[in-house]
């Protein structure tokens, strides 16, 4: 009998050792991290296992006791934050076993402590949010004040991820949260300068929940919501930009479905307490989503794709649809933009490059200009002489005409049409990149006033006079203070310009004879100009009003137009090899394509060969 009791006792000891609970086994504090937003500070304590804890607060100190816990030697025991919400964090040892986390908080704060389980590469965590309700209320009231006044177009830019949620991470340890914040700030600055009111959902490294991002957009009364991201997938060869909008049913592709699933995890990874659904998946909210809003989102997305294609290849040529929680705004057009693949080695380098970040910002700003054009009476003050009567200019003095950029224009097509060089336009307008123009922008065109006078004859039109004198209708209108191209009369004396400083050689008309199968679009593409320009130059009232044998004037500069040839970069190519094979030089190719480095070419890039 005693033997049986002894065996039973030994077995009980073995079982208690083998099946001891994690709480009794103890946990280890592996890290203490913190982020500060304008209205709160978050402290995150990483633990090796799920931890039991208790919370008390006395005299401005929030105390979290974690029994049966120890601290990793690599973790500092004191942190000085000196922020309005949290001033200091201290870790001390409890007896007989355990750790105490003491947080010195500011005045008039609200504290929330909650636990998060292990997910993906994130460990078990204790999250402490110390909020500043007065600041939060003040910011909310300010957003609503902007909405009430609403003097300008409001654009809400949402840099994805942040704080606890880094987003995708490249091989070179490039964090998506950092890249998209930089792009978003650049975009905000560009749009603000153009006359928009532009706001960020976050302007630092901290996490903002989905519901808070949507709330901010609604409180501002945003006209457009752009969520900026960088894509990633297991296939390291995947590359290109893409644009997504909300789908209330399903995803338009498997890739869109997977992306939505990964992005929708952000609240869980970032740690939004009791906010992991945000109420956005319920039937009532989904029914509120207006078809018109989604269609408007697609409209902006189409324009964004066109502008993004100018700086990078596209992963998808069409708008993709997926049930993104961050896009669930019933009455605000919203898109999610994947700027490039951070998981692709080449595109990770691009994303790290400030020049590419600026190009993305300019491309998105161009799309915003097209989608939300500012009123034609722009706020900008123009003090150049283009606004003065032409009669006030001394003979031969250089002055500036004004050209308003239209959809489809490029700096090259404007230069050709206006009888100037691209370099002259860039210098006159302080443009650093030939791709950085936008719809509605006013471009100054260098011009000059020689003594040239043309007397209008019977049958003349402003278009024919412009052709005959190697200039443009726009130039004649401004030079002679004309308000309409039809307001000329026989015997009228018109001033005609000569070449300005920095302008191209005088324009001469090159004729294209329409052949069977020609369309205005095809002809315009062939000569590198817009359809509108071609129609204006030839007084064509409608795109389908051309016929076989018709002569169309192209206005090429100085000599017969030589079509630029292109070369598409292939794998293994170098700039030196391309230049050698095409009978030109590396510096000439770099200049023609505005390349800053001979090593900055990529597969699929289209190079202009001089």
XYZ file of C-alpha atoms in Angstrom:
610
model
C 0.000 0.000 0.000
C 2.840 2.368 0.942
C 4.536 1.506 -2.352
C 1.433 2.528 -4.303
C 1.194 5.810 -2.395
C 4.841 6.558 -3.114
C 4.371 5.846 -6.816
C 1.274 8.067 -6.916
C 3.161 10.923 -5.212
C 6.069 10.670 -7.654
C 3.683 10.661 -10.625
C 1.945 13.776 -9.304
C 5.297 15.579 -9.065
C 6.200 14.556 -12.623
C 2.822 15.696 -13.959
C 3.093 19.038 -12.140
C 6.539 19.619 -13.689
C 5.525 18.557 -17.184
C 2.211 20.408 -17.299
C 2.995 23.543 -15.328
C 1.056 26.555 -16.701
C 2.906 29.304 -18.607
C 2.001 31.829 -15.917
C 3.826 29.762 -13.275
C 6.679 29.059 -15.652
C 7.238 32.833 -15.915
C 7.529 35.237 -18.836
C 10.359 37.427 -20.051
C 10.054 41.085 -21.006
C 11.970 41.216 -24.271
C 11.529 44.843 -25.314
C 9.855 48.127 -24.432
C 8.957 50.357 -27.391
C 7.091 53.648 -27.689
C 5.620 56.048 -30.259
C 4.126 59.491 -29.833
C 1.260 60.952 -31.879
C -0.108 64.489 -31.433
C -2.915 63.267 -29.160
C -1.462 60.189 -27.455
C 1.652 58.160 -26.624
C 1.728 54.389 -26.987
C 4.021 52.134 -24.947
C 4.352 48.497 -26.021
C 5.887 45.792 -23.821
C 6.940 42.657 -25.731
C 6.733 39.427 -23.710
C 7.889 35.882 -24.415
C 4.454 34.421 -23.599
C 1.002 35.598 -22.639
C 1.400 37.573 -19.427
C -0.885 38.230 -16.464
C -0.822 41.848 -15.271
C -2.581 44.310 -12.972
C -2.968 48.072 -13.363
C -3.051 50.801 -10.695
C -2.697 54.582 -10.893
C -1.559 56.952 -8.160
C -0.475 60.600 -8.314
C 0.318 60.777 -12.006
C 2.047 57.408 -12.171
C 0.528 54.481 -14.029
C 1.756 51.162 -12.613
C 1.566 47.831 -14.452
C 2.668 44.855 -12.340
C 3.584 41.656 -14.199
C 3.960 38.783 -11.685
C 6.277 35.864 -12.417
C 8.135 37.981 -14.972
C 11.781 38.757 -15.528
C 13.502 41.272 -17.764
C 15.934 40.495 -20.563
C 19.409 41.955 -19.867
C 19.255 43.861 -23.180
C 16.223 45.899 -22.110
C 16.986 49.325 -20.566
C 15.330 49.919 -17.214
C 14.638 53.637 -17.769
C 13.291 55.679 -20.693
C 12.984 59.475 -20.793
C 10.304 60.547 -23.298
C 9.577 64.083 -22.066
C 6.281 64.165 -24.008
C 2.994 65.758 -22.931
C 1.362 62.352 -22.405
C 4.298 60.282 -21.105
C 7.369 61.735 -19.431
C 9.220 58.659 -18.217
C 9.124 54.840 -18.132
C 10.857 52.816 -15.417
C 11.202 49.048 -14.890
C 11.863 47.651 -11.400
C 11.984 44.141 -9.938
C 9.248 42.892 -7.615
C 9.876 40.492 -4.761
C 9.824 37.545 -4.622
C 9.352 37.504 -8.419
C 7.931 39.816 -11.032
C 8.424 43.153 -12.828
C 6.842 46.569 -12.288
C 6.464 49.048 -15.148
C 5.997 52.600 -13.826
C 4.909 55.243 -16.328
C 4.965 58.907 -15.328
C 2.095 60.515 -17.211
C 1.100 64.119 -17.910
C -1.868 66.098 -16.658
C -5.462 65.357 -17.711
C -4.755 62.104 -19.501
C -6.800 58.960 -20.090
C -5.125 55.562 -19.871
C -5.988 52.317 -21.627
C -4.113 49.054 -21.118
C -4.819 45.895 -23.117
C -3.093 42.730 -24.296
C -2.436 41.590 -27.874
C -1.726 38.018 -28.863
C 1.051 36.756 -31.079
C 0.487 37.367 -34.808
C 2.843 36.970 -37.771
C 6.255 38.158 -36.527
C 4.762 40.086 -33.603
C 5.138 38.577 -30.083
C 2.686 38.701 -27.195
C 2.341 42.335 -26.111
C 0.984 44.557 -23.370
C -0.130 47.853 -24.903
C -0.456 51.053 -22.864
C -2.145 54.027 -24.557
C -1.925 57.348 -22.721
C -4.323 59.747 -24.453
C -4.709 63.522 -24.319
C -8.494 64.007 -24.650
C -8.225 67.830 -24.716
C -5.829 67.685 -27.664
C -7.969 65.083 -29.409
C -11.073 67.257 -28.971
C -9.262 70.375 -30.163
C -7.985 68.609 -33.303
C -11.458 67.241 -34.059
C -12.982 70.713 -33.721
C -10.310 72.149 -36.022
C -11.074 69.515 -38.659
C -14.774 70.318 -38.471
C -14.002 74.034 -38.741
C -12.152 73.359 -42.022
C -15.197 71.459 -43.255
C -17.567 74.289 -42.266
C -15.493 77.011 -43.953
C -14.558 74.817 -46.947
C -12.905 77.537 -49.043
C -10.753 75.134 -51.044
C -10.675 71.581 -52.323
C -9.729 69.240 -49.463
C -7.491 66.230 -50.138
C -6.849 63.647 -47.414
C -3.575 61.729 -47.800
C -3.186 58.541 -45.791
C 0.395 57.226 -45.354
C -0.228 53.531 -44.679
C 0.876 51.649 -41.555
C 3.085 53.423 -38.966
C 4.364 52.846 -35.454
C 3.886 49.258 -34.345
C 2.918 48.300 -37.896
C 5.918 48.745 -40.253
C 4.103 47.419 -43.305
C 6.223 45.510 -45.804
C 9.984 45.396 -45.273
C 12.502 45.175 -48.136
C 15.710 43.153 -48.189
C 17.697 46.295 -47.424
C 15.528 46.871 -44.329
C 13.480 49.553 -46.040
C 10.248 50.025 -44.087
C 7.088 50.701 -46.049
C 5.816 53.012 -43.288
C 8.829 55.326 -43.742
C 8.752 55.425 -47.559
C 5.034 56.159 -47.851
C 5.233 58.890 -45.198
C 7.974 60.625 -47.190
C 5.962 60.385 -50.438
C 2.813 61.619 -48.689
C 4.572 64.659 -47.237
C 5.938 65.563 -50.678
C 2.472 65.203 -52.193
C 0.959 67.360 -49.451
C 3.497 70.124 -50.050
C 2.933 70.130 -53.821
C -0.858 70.276 -53.502
C -0.761 72.972 -50.822
C 1.377 75.155 -53.083
C -1.132 74.695 -55.889
C -4.025 75.930 -53.784
C -5.523 72.775 -52.248
C -6.057 72.172 -48.539
C -4.207 68.927 -47.921
C -3.952 66.935 -44.709
C -2.217 63.732 -43.568
C -3.765 61.045 -41.386
C -0.346 60.833 -39.709
C 2.751 63.003 -40.053
C 5.073 60.894 -37.916
C 5.929 57.317 -37.003
C 2.850 56.256 -35.056
C -0.150 54.065 -35.783
C -3.618 55.404 -36.562
C -6.535 52.962 -36.559
C -8.725 52.504 -39.609
C -11.695 54.098 -37.875
C -9.636 57.170 -36.897
C -8.343 57.607 -40.476
C -11.878 57.476 -41.837
C -13.158 59.782 -39.089
C -10.509 62.389 -39.941
C -11.490 62.342 -43.637
C -15.171 62.782 -42.761
C -14.500 65.584 -40.268
C -12.421 67.485 -42.818
C -15.148 67.006 -45.428
C -12.509 65.631 -47.801
C -13.174 65.707 -51.540
C -10.686 62.871 -52.104
C -8.939 60.224 -49.963
C -5.618 58.735 -51.149
C -4.038 55.904 -49.165
C -0.348 55.534 -50.088
C 1.410 52.154 -49.855
C 4.285 50.064 -51.217
C 3.484 46.564 -52.452
C 5.176 43.258 -51.566
C 4.828 39.575 -52.395
C 6.832 36.356 -52.235
C 7.660 36.555 -55.924
C 10.690 38.878 -55.823
C 10.341 39.505 -59.558
C 6.935 41.189 -59.198
C 7.136 44.911 -59.842
C 5.169 47.950 -60.904
C 2.651 50.428 -59.533
C -1.080 49.774 -59.165
C -4.245 51.502 -57.986
C -7.121 49.927 -56.034
C -10.597 51.051 -55.135
C -13.269 49.556 -52.895
C -15.352 46.563 -53.868
C -18.399 45.722 -51.746
C -18.561 42.204 -53.158
C -15.149 40.704 -53.779
C -11.744 41.235 -55.300
C -11.129 41.734 -59.022
C -8.132 39.394 -58.928
C -6.432 36.940 -56.601
C -3.646 39.485 -56.100
C -6.171 42.125 -55.040
C -7.763 39.664 -52.617
C -4.424 38.791 -50.995
C -3.416 42.435 -50.770
C -6.696 43.399 -49.110
C -6.285 40.595 -46.586
C -2.771 41.740 -45.677
C -3.685 45.440 -45.473
C -6.772 44.718 -43.377
C -4.522 43.110 -40.743
C -3.010 46.506 -39.924
C -5.356 47.229 -37.012
C -4.493 43.879 -35.463
C -0.748 44.317 -35.993
C -0.831 48.015 -35.089
C -2.904 47.273 -32.006
C -6.309 48.923 -32.160
C -8.165 47.899 -29.007
C -11.680 46.567 -29.683
C -11.334 48.035 -33.169
C -10.475 45.038 -35.235
C -13.680 45.244 -37.221
C -14.393 48.970 -36.851
C -18.051 48.200 -37.561
C -17.197 48.636 -41.225
C -18.087 45.129 -42.304
C -21.695 45.274 -41.158
C -24.509 45.284 -43.679
C -25.786 48.763 -42.808
C -22.423 50.412 -43.522
C -21.910 48.508 -46.745
C -25.375 49.485 -47.945
C -24.458 53.116 -47.380
C -21.651 52.899 -49.900
C -22.862 54.788 -52.925
C -22.255 53.427 -56.404
C -21.532 56.974 -57.526
C -18.710 57.317 -54.986
C -17.080 54.090 -56.144
C -17.389 55.174 -59.774
C -15.789 58.514 -58.910
C -12.987 56.627 -57.183
C -12.428 54.646 -60.371
C -12.388 57.868 -62.370
C -9.555 59.237 -60.251
C -7.801 55.866 -60.311
C -7.740 55.787 -64.127
C -6.059 59.192 -64.199
C -3.593 58.172 -61.485
C -2.571 55.090 -63.475
C -1.861 57.207 -66.554
C 0.350 59.574 -64.571
C 2.113 56.783 -62.658
C 2.912 55.023 -65.935
C 5.047 58.021 -66.888
C 7.486 57.240 -64.057
C 7.262 53.459 -63.610
C 5.739 50.415 -65.229
C 2.279 49.334 -64.098
C 1.575 46.038 -62.379
C -2.052 46.258 -63.516
C -3.200 48.440 -66.415
C -6.710 48.672 -64.956
C -8.124 49.652 -61.581
C -8.242 46.715 -59.195
C -11.074 46.229 -56.712
C -10.955 44.710 -53.235
C -12.762 45.144 -49.883
C -10.209 47.428 -48.212
C -11.451 48.613 -44.833
C -9.495 51.860 -45.094
C -11.463 52.824 -48.226
C -14.938 52.398 -46.747
C -16.033 56.014 -46.984
C -19.650 56.228 -48.227
C -19.431 59.690 -49.772
C -15.728 60.371 -50.417
C -13.920 59.051 -53.535
C -11.113 56.870 -52.169
C -8.229 54.907 -53.666
C -5.276 52.913 -52.421
C -2.073 53.459 -54.423
C 0.721 50.891 -54.433
C 3.685 53.006 -55.552
C 6.092 50.115 -56.324
C 7.154 46.699 -54.999
C 9.367 47.045 -51.937
C 10.003 43.286 -52.185
C 11.635 43.792 -55.608
C 15.347 44.631 -55.240
C 15.337 47.201 -58.060
C 12.147 48.883 -56.949
C 13.258 48.933 -53.308
C 16.214 51.064 -54.450
C 13.780 53.306 -56.337
C 11.538 53.683 -53.284
C 14.523 54.717 -51.165
C 15.520 57.353 -53.735
C 14.189 60.873 -52.935
C 14.012 61.575 -56.696
C 11.599 58.679 -57.264
C 9.579 59.629 -54.194
C 9.263 63.138 -55.652
C 8.228 61.733 -59.050
C 5.464 59.655 -57.429
C 4.247 62.738 -55.580
C 4.213 64.782 -58.783
C 2.371 62.034 -60.674
C -0.338 61.806 -58.003
C -0.563 65.603 -57.835
C -1.143 65.671 -61.600
C -3.960 63.140 -61.193
C -5.499 65.280 -58.439
C -5.343 68.345 -60.711
C -7.225 66.482 -63.432
C -9.807 65.043 -61.047
C -10.346 68.105 -58.856
C -9.429 71.079 -61.054
C -9.127 74.351 -59.231
C -11.345 77.255 -60.332
C -10.163 78.897 -63.536
C -9.655 82.170 -61.675
C -6.548 80.879 -59.950
C -5.352 82.590 -56.808
C -1.808 82.928 -58.122
C -0.697 86.474 -58.906
C 0.988 86.862 -62.284
C 3.286 89.843 -62.379
C 5.110 89.047 -65.621
C 4.487 91.155 -68.669
C 2.183 88.632 -70.299
C -0.677 90.329 -68.436
C 0.124 93.786 -69.854
C -0.942 95.219 -73.232
C 1.539 94.380 -75.973
C 1.835 98.061 -76.898
C 3.751 98.734 -73.691
C 6.774 96.666 -74.752
C 9.845 98.328 -76.279
C 10.910 96.972 -79.655
C 12.855 93.721 -79.475
C 12.438 93.276 -75.705
C 11.970 89.740 -74.448
C 8.758 89.107 -72.544
C 6.631 86.113 -71.595
C 3.454 84.818 -73.117
C 1.217 82.609 -71.040
C 0.109 79.046 -71.822
C -2.309 77.040 -69.656
C -1.474 73.332 -69.580
C -4.248 71.062 -70.852
C -4.822 67.359 -70.414
C -2.472 65.355 -72.642
C 0.120 68.137 -72.905
C 3.807 67.441 -72.382
C 6.574 69.993 -72.077
C 7.920 68.764 -75.436
C 4.578 69.253 -77.216
C 4.153 72.718 -75.661
C 7.671 73.681 -76.746
C 6.983 72.510 -80.306
C 3.670 74.313 -80.455
C 4.968 77.570 -78.976
C 8.235 77.756 -80.931
C 10.513 77.314 -77.920
C 12.894 74.704 -76.570
C 12.225 72.470 -73.589
C 15.270 73.951 -71.817
C 13.974 77.495 -72.363
C 10.596 76.591 -70.857
C 12.197 74.833 -67.897
C 14.458 77.823 -67.190
C 11.662 80.398 -67.583
C 9.351 78.496 -65.232
C 11.911 77.083 -62.794
C 10.859 73.531 -63.718
C 13.382 70.913 -62.574
C 11.951 67.937 -64.433
C 10.222 67.880 -67.811
C 7.605 65.512 -66.354
C 6.560 67.953 -63.638
C 3.746 69.876 -65.247
C 0.071 69.602 -64.403
C -3.295 70.471 -65.884
C -4.185 74.118 -65.221
C -0.558 75.155 -64.674
C 0.387 78.474 -66.285
C 3.560 78.170 -68.340
C 5.521 81.283 -69.301
C 6.624 81.204 -72.966
C 9.691 83.317 -73.899
C 8.902 85.597 -76.843
C 10.175 88.817 -78.460
C 8.738 91.821 -80.281
C 10.478 92.735 -83.524
C 8.982 95.313 -85.847
C 7.152 92.629 -87.833
C 3.624 93.661 -88.870
C 1.149 91.598 -90.883
C -1.861 93.176 -92.625
C -4.930 90.948 -92.652
C -6.184 90.067 -96.150
C -9.461 88.699 -97.438
C -9.805 85.006 -96.608
C -7.246 85.104 -93.796
C -7.827 83.308 -90.520
C -5.729 83.572 -87.408
C -4.649 79.980 -87.982
C -3.461 80.672 -91.544
C -1.645 83.826 -90.419
C 0.070 81.864 -87.646
C 1.131 79.197 -90.163
C 2.417 81.759 -92.637
C 4.507 83.531 -89.996
C 5.803 80.453 -88.205
C 4.022 81.129 -84.938
C 0.910 80.004 -83.057
C -2.654 81.254 -82.629
C -2.104 81.598 -78.871
C 0.926 83.829 -79.433
C -0.954 86.094 -81.859
C -3.920 86.366 -79.512
C -1.788 87.517 -76.592
C 0.583 89.653 -78.639
C -2.295 91.637 -80.117
C -4.595 91.653 -77.083
C -7.231 89.659 -78.977
C -9.944 87.891 -77.000
C -11.251 85.715 -79.831
C -9.598 83.988 -82.768
C -12.529 85.087 -84.935
C -12.220 88.830 -84.159
C -9.967 89.904 -87.034
C -10.854 91.977 -90.101
C -9.410 92.879 -93.509
C -6.777 95.607 -93.213
C -6.101 94.982 -89.546
C -2.444 95.344 -88.535
C -1.218 92.381 -86.471
C 2.110 92.198 -84.676
C 3.987 88.982 -85.348
C 6.826 87.791 -83.108
C 10.365 86.816 -83.946
C 12.591 84.448 -81.980
C 13.085 85.147 -78.292
C 16.176 84.566 -76.226
C 16.327 80.851 -75.581
C 13.634 80.064 -78.145
C 13.979 77.481 -80.857
C 14.694 78.507 -84.435
C 11.676 79.956 -86.309
C 8.873 77.486 -86.822
C 8.096 76.345 -90.351
C 5.039 74.337 -91.301
C 5.657 70.698 -92.132
C 2.824 69.172 -94.096
C 1.311 65.757 -93.539
C -0.933 64.518 -96.340
C -3.766 62.394 -94.956
C -3.752 58.838 -96.277
C -6.342 56.087 -96.218
C -6.718 54.691 -92.704
C -5.248 57.767 -90.989
C -6.880 59.102 -87.844
C -6.127 62.351 -86.050
C -5.014 60.401 -82.981
C -2.521 58.328 -84.976
C -1.155 61.388 -86.771
C -0.793 63.316 -83.501
C 1.093 60.428 -81.884
C 3.383 60.149 -84.913
C 4.391 63.807 -84.656
C 4.527 63.889 -80.856
C 1.719 66.354 -80.246
C -1.789 66.338 -78.833
C -4.943 65.937 -80.939
C -6.159 69.316 -79.641
C -3.001 70.995 -80.912
C -3.354 69.387 -84.330
C -7.007 70.452 -84.550
C -6.182 74.015 -83.493
C -3.333 74.341 -85.955
C -5.570 73.299 -88.847
C -8.951 74.733 -87.839
C -10.493 71.252 -87.635
C -13.831 71.406 -85.756
C -14.169 67.672 -85.108
C -11.831 64.674 -84.834
C -13.621 62.849 -87.650
C -13.462 65.823 -90.062
C -10.379 64.765 -92.006
C -10.201 63.233 -95.482
C -7.719 61.487 -97.772
C -5.455 64.023 -99.493
C -6.002 66.724 -96.859
C -2.880 68.687 -95.896
C -2.241 69.025 -92.185
C 0.342 71.494 -90.843
C 2.614 70.231 -88.047
C 4.682 73.350 -87.137
C 8.041 71.640 -86.780
C 10.963 73.740 -85.622
C 13.670 75.025 -87.969
C 14.106 71.934 -90.148
C 12.119 68.949 -91.333
C 10.940 66.980 -88.348
C 13.090 64.013 -87.493
C 11.179 61.364 -85.586
C 12.828 60.429 -82.314
C 13.758 56.780 -82.110
C 13.278 54.781 -78.962
C 15.017 51.839 -77.383
C 13.424 49.600 -74.755
C 15.980 48.466 -72.175
C 16.474 44.720 -71.945
C 18.036 42.517 -69.286
C 21.824 42.916 -69.201
C 21.875 46.237 -71.064
C 24.135 49.086 -70.039
C 23.935 52.688 -71.175
C 27.388 52.426 -72.759
C 26.373 49.399 -74.847
C 23.117 51.039 -75.961
C 24.898 54.252 -76.989
C 27.620 52.341 -78.860
C 25.117 50.175 -80.747
C 23.055 53.222 -81.768
C 25.957 55.398 -82.849
C 25.675 57.995 -80.113
C 27.285 58.822 -76.775
C 26.374 58.058 -73.178
C 26.189 61.760 -72.303
C 23.852 62.431 -75.271
C 21.483 59.645 -74.169
C 21.592 60.856 -70.562
C 20.780 64.413 -71.659
C 17.949 63.318 -73.964
C 16.357 61.316 -71.140
C 17.249 63.622 -68.220
C 19.189 60.835 -66.496
C 21.339 61.810 -63.521
C 23.362 58.609 -63.444
C 24.448 56.210 -66.180
C 23.553 53.353 -63.845
C 19.930 54.422 -63.379
C 18.249 52.430 -66.131
C 15.946 49.460 -65.716
C 14.444 46.662 -67.791
C 11.433 47.886 -69.754
C 12.475 51.546 -69.625
C 11.894 53.443 -72.893
C 14.891 55.594 -73.815
C 14.823 58.397 -76.386
C 17.837 58.052 -78.712
C 19.156 61.368 -80.076
